[in-house]
C-alpha cells in the first residue's frame, strides 16, 4: 500500500513539475566539438580513397583509372597509401624503358615527377574533364565528391585561421 501511495505522489509531483516547467523558460546549452587538423586530414584521406574506389568502379576508360598502393618511404617502416593515374604510371614505365641501356638504368637521365607531370599535362586535362563528366552523371559519385570537398574546405579554413 505504501508503494502505491509513493508512486501516486511521485506522479503528482512529476505532473506539477512538468506544468511548472511549461511556464518558465528552460535554458539550453549547446556543446559543439571540433576535430583537430590531423583528424580532419585522416578523414580527408579516408573519404578520398572511398571516392577513388567508387570512381574506379564507374570509370570505363582504363588509362584514367587511379591505381593506389601502399609504399614505404626510404628509411621508414610505415607504409602509406599513394595513388596515381594509370597514364602517369604507364608514362613513367615508358621513360624508364627508353632510358635504360644494355648495362642498366641511367638514373641521371630519368625525368623527375615535375617533368612527368609537365609531359602528361594534356592527358591530365582530359582526365579532369572525364572525372567531371562522371561526377555530373552519377549521383553517388557526386555525393562522395561533395563530402570530400566539404572536408577539404574545413582543412583550408583551418589553415587560414592559423
PDB file of C-alpha atoms in Angstrom, residues 14-149:
ATOM      1  CA  UNK A  14       6.119  14.958 -11.704  1.00  0.00           C
ATOM      2  CA  UNK A  15       2.896  16.367 -13.160  1.00  0.00           C
ATOM      3  CA  UNK A  16       3.274  19.547 -11.147  1.00  0.00           C
ATOM      4  CA  UNK A  17       6.903  19.991 -12.068  1.00  0.00           C
ATOM      5  CA  UNK A  18       6.154  19.473 -15.775  1.00  0.00           C
ATOM      6  CA  UNK A  19       3.332  22.026 -15.539  1.00  0.00           C
ATOM      7  CA  UNK A  20       5.692  24.455 -13.814  1.00  0.00           C
ATOM      8  CA  UNK A  21       8.426  23.969 -16.390  1.00  0.00           C
ATOM      9  CA  UNK A  22       5.989  24.871 -19.160  1.00  0.00           C
ATOM     10  CA  UNK A  23       5.539  28.303 -17.534  1.00  0.00           C
ATOM     11  CA  UNK A  24       9.214  29.132 -17.055  1.00  0.00           C
ATOM     12  CA  UNK A  25      11.871  29.227 -19.741  1.00  0.00           C
ATOM     13  CA  UNK A  26      14.413  26.485 -19.875  1.00  0.00           C
ATOM     14  CA  UNK A  27      17.971  27.429 -20.665  1.00  0.00           C
ATOM     15  CA  UNK A  28      19.594  25.135 -23.198  1.00  0.00           C
ATOM     16  CA  UNK A  29      23.304  24.701 -23.664  1.00  0.00           C
ATOM     17  CA  UNK A  30      24.798  23.590 -26.957  1.00  0.00           C
ATOM     18  CA  UNK A  31      28.149  21.872 -26.982  1.00  0.00           C
ATOM     19  CA  UNK A  32      29.999  21.970 -30.281  1.00  0.00           C
ATOM     20  CA  UNK A  33      33.103  19.895 -30.840  1.00  0.00           C
ATOM     21  CA  UNK A  34      35.771  20.409 -33.415  1.00  0.00           C
ATOM     22  CA  UNK A  35      38.055  17.889 -34.948  1.00  0.00           C
ATOM     23  CA  UNK A  36      41.747  18.541 -34.799  1.00  0.00           C
ATOM     24  CA  UNK A  37      43.663  19.160 -38.017  1.00  0.00           C
ATOM     25  CA  UNK A  38      45.197  15.647 -38.028  1.00  0.00           C
ATOM     26  CA  UNK A  39      41.716  14.155 -37.538  1.00  0.00           C
ATOM     27  CA  UNK A  40      40.430  16.202 -40.480  1.00  0.00           C
ATOM     28  CA  UNK A  41      43.363  15.081 -42.622  1.00  0.00           C
ATOM     29  CA  UNK A  42      42.703  11.414 -41.777  1.00  0.00           C
ATOM     30  CA  UNK A  43      39.011  11.903 -42.583  1.00  0.00           C
ATOM     31  CA  UNK A  44      40.005  13.534 -45.875  1.00  0.00           C
ATOM     32  CA  UNK A  45      42.275  10.612 -46.798  1.00  0.00           C
ATOM     33  CA  UNK A  46      39.574   8.096 -45.898  1.00  0.00           C
ATOM     34  CA  UNK A  47      36.970   9.953 -47.986  1.00  0.00           C
ATOM     35  CA  UNK A  48      39.467  10.384 -50.856  1.00  0.00           C
ATOM     36  CA  UNK A  49      40.133   6.639 -51.009  1.00  0.00           C
ATOM     37  CA  UNK A  50      36.387   5.903 -50.884  1.00  0.00           C
ATOM     38  CA  UNK A  51      35.853   8.391 -53.724  1.00  0.00           C
ATOM     39  CA  UNK A  52      38.638   6.838 -55.792  1.00  0.00           C
ATOM     40  CA  UNK A  53      37.300   3.316 -55.253  1.00  0.00           C
ATOM     41  CA  UNK A  54      33.840   4.435 -56.364  1.00  0.00           C
ATOM     42  CA  UNK A  55      35.336   6.331 -59.312  1.00  0.00           C
ATOM     43  CA  UNK A  56      37.322   3.263 -60.433  1.00  0.00           C
ATOM     44  CA  UNK A  57      34.199   1.118 -60.268  1.00  0.00           C
ATOM     45  CA  UNK A  58      32.305   3.573 -62.502  1.00  0.00           C
ATOM     46  CA  UNK A  59      35.142   4.572 -64.852  1.00  0.00           C
ATOM     47  CA  UNK A  60      35.195   2.763 -68.182  1.00  0.00           C
ATOM     48  CA  UNK A  61      38.417   4.203 -69.657  1.00  0.00           C
ATOM     49  CA  UNK A  62      41.400   2.189 -68.430  1.00  0.00           C
ATOM     50  CA  UNK A  63      44.036   4.903 -68.823  1.00  0.00           C
ATOM     51  CA  UNK A  64      42.076   7.144 -66.422  1.00  0.00           C
ATOM     52  CA  UNK A  65      41.931   4.519 -63.647  1.00  0.00           C
ATOM     53  CA  UNK A  66      43.631   5.587 -60.427  1.00  0.00           C
ATOM     54  CA  UNK A  67      45.960   2.960 -59.010  1.00  0.00           C
ATOM     55  CA  UNK A  68      46.575   3.031 -55.269  1.00  0.00           C
ATOM     56  CA  UNK A  69      49.172   1.028 -53.385  1.00  0.00           C
ATOM     57  CA  UNK A  70      50.972   1.050 -50.064  1.00  0.00           C
ATOM     58  CA  UNK A  71      54.576   2.255 -50.152  1.00  0.00           C
ATOM     59  CA  UNK A  72      57.267   2.645 -47.544  1.00  0.00           C
ATOM     60  CA  UNK A  73      59.459   5.679 -47.968  1.00  0.00           C
ATOM     61  CA  UNK A  74      63.204   5.229 -47.713  1.00  0.00           C
ATOM     62  CA  UNK A  75      64.238   4.901 -44.072  1.00  0.00           C
ATOM     63  CA  UNK A  76      60.714   4.293 -42.788  1.00  0.00           C
ATOM     64  CA  UNK A  77      58.812   1.178 -41.816  1.00  0.00           C
ATOM     65  CA  UNK A  78      55.458   2.954 -42.112  1.00  0.00           C
ATOM     66  CA  UNK A  79      53.625   2.182 -45.338  1.00  0.00           C
ATOM     67  CA  UNK A  80      51.460   4.969 -46.705  1.00  0.00           C
ATOM     68  CA  UNK A  81      48.826   4.642 -49.382  1.00  0.00           C
ATOM     69  CA  UNK A  82      49.709   6.560 -52.533  1.00  0.00           C
ATOM     70  CA  UNK A  83      47.670   6.889 -55.690  1.00  0.00           C
ATOM     71  CA  UNK A  84      48.410   7.920 -59.243  1.00  0.00           C
ATOM     72  CA  UNK A  85      46.562   7.689 -62.544  1.00  0.00           C
ATOM     73  CA  UNK A  86      47.356   4.786 -64.838  1.00  0.00           C
ATOM     74  CA  UNK A  87      48.502   7.124 -67.637  1.00  0.00           C
ATOM     75  CA  UNK A  88      51.214   8.577 -65.333  1.00  0.00           C
ATOM     76  CA  UNK A  89      52.311   5.119 -64.245  1.00  0.00           C
ATOM     77  CA  UNK A  90      52.462   3.953 -67.893  1.00  0.00           C
ATOM     78  CA  UNK A  91      54.391   7.063 -68.965  1.00  0.00           C
ATOM     79  CA  UNK A  92      56.882   6.583 -66.133  1.00  0.00           C
ATOM     80  CA  UNK A  93      57.392   2.941 -67.193  1.00  0.00           C
ATOM     81  CA  UNK A  94      57.874   4.011 -70.801  1.00  0.00           C
ATOM     82  CA  UNK A  95      60.515   6.602 -69.856  1.00  0.00           C
ATOM     83  CA  UNK A  96      62.248   4.009 -67.699  1.00  0.00           C
ATOM     84  CA  UNK A  97      62.422   1.615 -70.657  1.00  0.00           C
ATOM     85  CA  UNK A  98      63.741   4.266 -73.033  1.00  0.00           C
ATOM     86  CA  UNK A  99      66.406   5.479 -70.608  1.00  0.00           C
ATOM     87  CA  UNK A 100      67.786   2.026 -69.903  1.00  0.00           C
ATOM     88  CA  UNK A 101      70.816   0.738 -71.715  1.00  0.00           C
ATOM     89  CA  UNK A 102      72.164  -2.767 -72.080  1.00  0.00           C
ATOM     90  CA  UNK A 103      74.194  -2.387 -68.892  1.00  0.00           C
ATOM     91  CA  UNK A 104      71.450  -0.935 -66.704  1.00  0.00           C
ATOM     92  CA  UNK A 105      69.301   2.097 -65.998  1.00  0.00           C
ATOM     93  CA  UNK A 106      70.833   5.549 -66.238  1.00  0.00           C
ATOM     94  CA  UNK A 107      69.164   7.174 -63.245  1.00  0.00           C
ATOM     95  CA  UNK A 108      70.504  10.638 -64.042  1.00  0.00           C
ATOM     96  CA  UNK A 109      68.557  10.597 -67.335  1.00  0.00           C
ATOM     97  CA  UNK A 110      65.224   9.736 -65.698  1.00  0.00           C
ATOM     98  CA  UNK A 111      62.721  12.591 -65.648  1.00  0.00           C
ATOM     99  CA  UNK A 112      61.608  13.982 -62.299  1.00  0.00           C
ATOM    100  CA  UNK A 113      57.979  13.866 -61.140  1.00  0.00           C
ATOM    101  CA  UNK A 114      57.620  17.527 -62.161  1.00  0.00           C
ATOM    102  CA  UNK A 115      58.905  16.691 -65.641  1.00  0.00           C
ATOM    103  CA  UNK A 116      56.487  13.760 -65.935  1.00  0.00           C
ATOM    104  CA  UNK A 117      53.653  15.981 -64.735  1.00  0.00           C
ATOM    105  CA  UNK A 118      54.561  18.511 -67.449  1.00  0.00           C
ATOM    106  CA  UNK A 119      54.802  15.874 -70.176  1.00  0.00           C
ATOM    107  CA  UNK A 120      51.407  14.397 -69.287  1.00  0.00           C
ATOM    108  CA  UNK A 121      49.584  17.732 -68.849  1.00  0.00           C
ATOM    109  CA  UNK A 122      47.355  17.258 -71.917  1.00  0.00           C
ATOM    110  CA  UNK A 123      46.259  13.827 -70.734  1.00  0.00           C
ATOM    111  CA  UNK A 124      45.672  15.232 -67.238  1.00  0.00           C
ATOM    112  CA  UNK A 125      43.281  17.846 -68.648  1.00  0.00           C
ATOM    113  CA  UNK A 126      41.386  15.085 -70.484  1.00  0.00           C
ATOM    114  CA  UNK A 127      41.273  13.083 -67.257  1.00  0.00           C
ATOM    115  CA  UNK A 128      39.859  16.065 -65.304  1.00  0.00           C
ATOM    116  CA  UNK A 129      37.141  16.503 -67.932  1.00  0.00           C
ATOM    117  CA  UNK A 130      36.345  12.785 -67.738  1.00  0.00           C
ATOM    118  CA  UNK A 131      36.108  12.876 -63.930  1.00  0.00           C
ATOM    119  CA  UNK A 132      33.877  15.968 -64.091  1.00  0.00           C
ATOM    120  CA  UNK A 133      31.587  14.235 -66.586  1.00  0.00           C
ATOM    121  CA  UNK A 134      31.322  11.144 -64.363  1.00  0.00           C
ATOM    122  CA  UNK A 135      30.590  13.270 -61.287  1.00  0.00           C
ATOM    123  CA  UNK A 136      27.872  15.120 -63.208  1.00  0.00           C
ATOM    124  CA  UNK A 137      26.190  11.929 -64.409  1.00  0.00           C
ATOM    125  CA  UNK A 138      26.497   9.677 -61.325  1.00  0.00           C
ATOM    126  CA  UNK A 139      24.716  10.937 -58.183  1.00  0.00           C
ATOM    127  CA  UNK A 140      26.605   8.621 -55.807  1.00  0.00           C
ATOM    128  CA  UNK A 141      29.950   9.870 -57.140  1.00  0.00           C
ATOM    129  CA  UNK A 142      28.704  13.461 -56.868  1.00  0.00           C
ATOM    130  CA  UNK A 143      27.670  12.870 -53.248  1.00  0.00           C
ATOM    131  CA  UNK A 144      31.069  11.380 -52.423  1.00  0.00           C
ATOM    132  CA  UNK A 145      32.794  14.344 -54.082  1.00  0.00           C
ATOM    133  CA  UNK A 146      30.688  16.812 -52.067  1.00  0.00           C
ATOM    134  CA  UNK A 147      31.760  15.096 -48.827  1.00  0.00           C
ATOM    135  CA  UNK A 148      35.385  15.196 -49.936  1.00  0.00           C
ATOM    136  CA  UNK A 149      35.138  18.876 -50.844  1.00  0.00           C
TER     137      UNK A 149
END
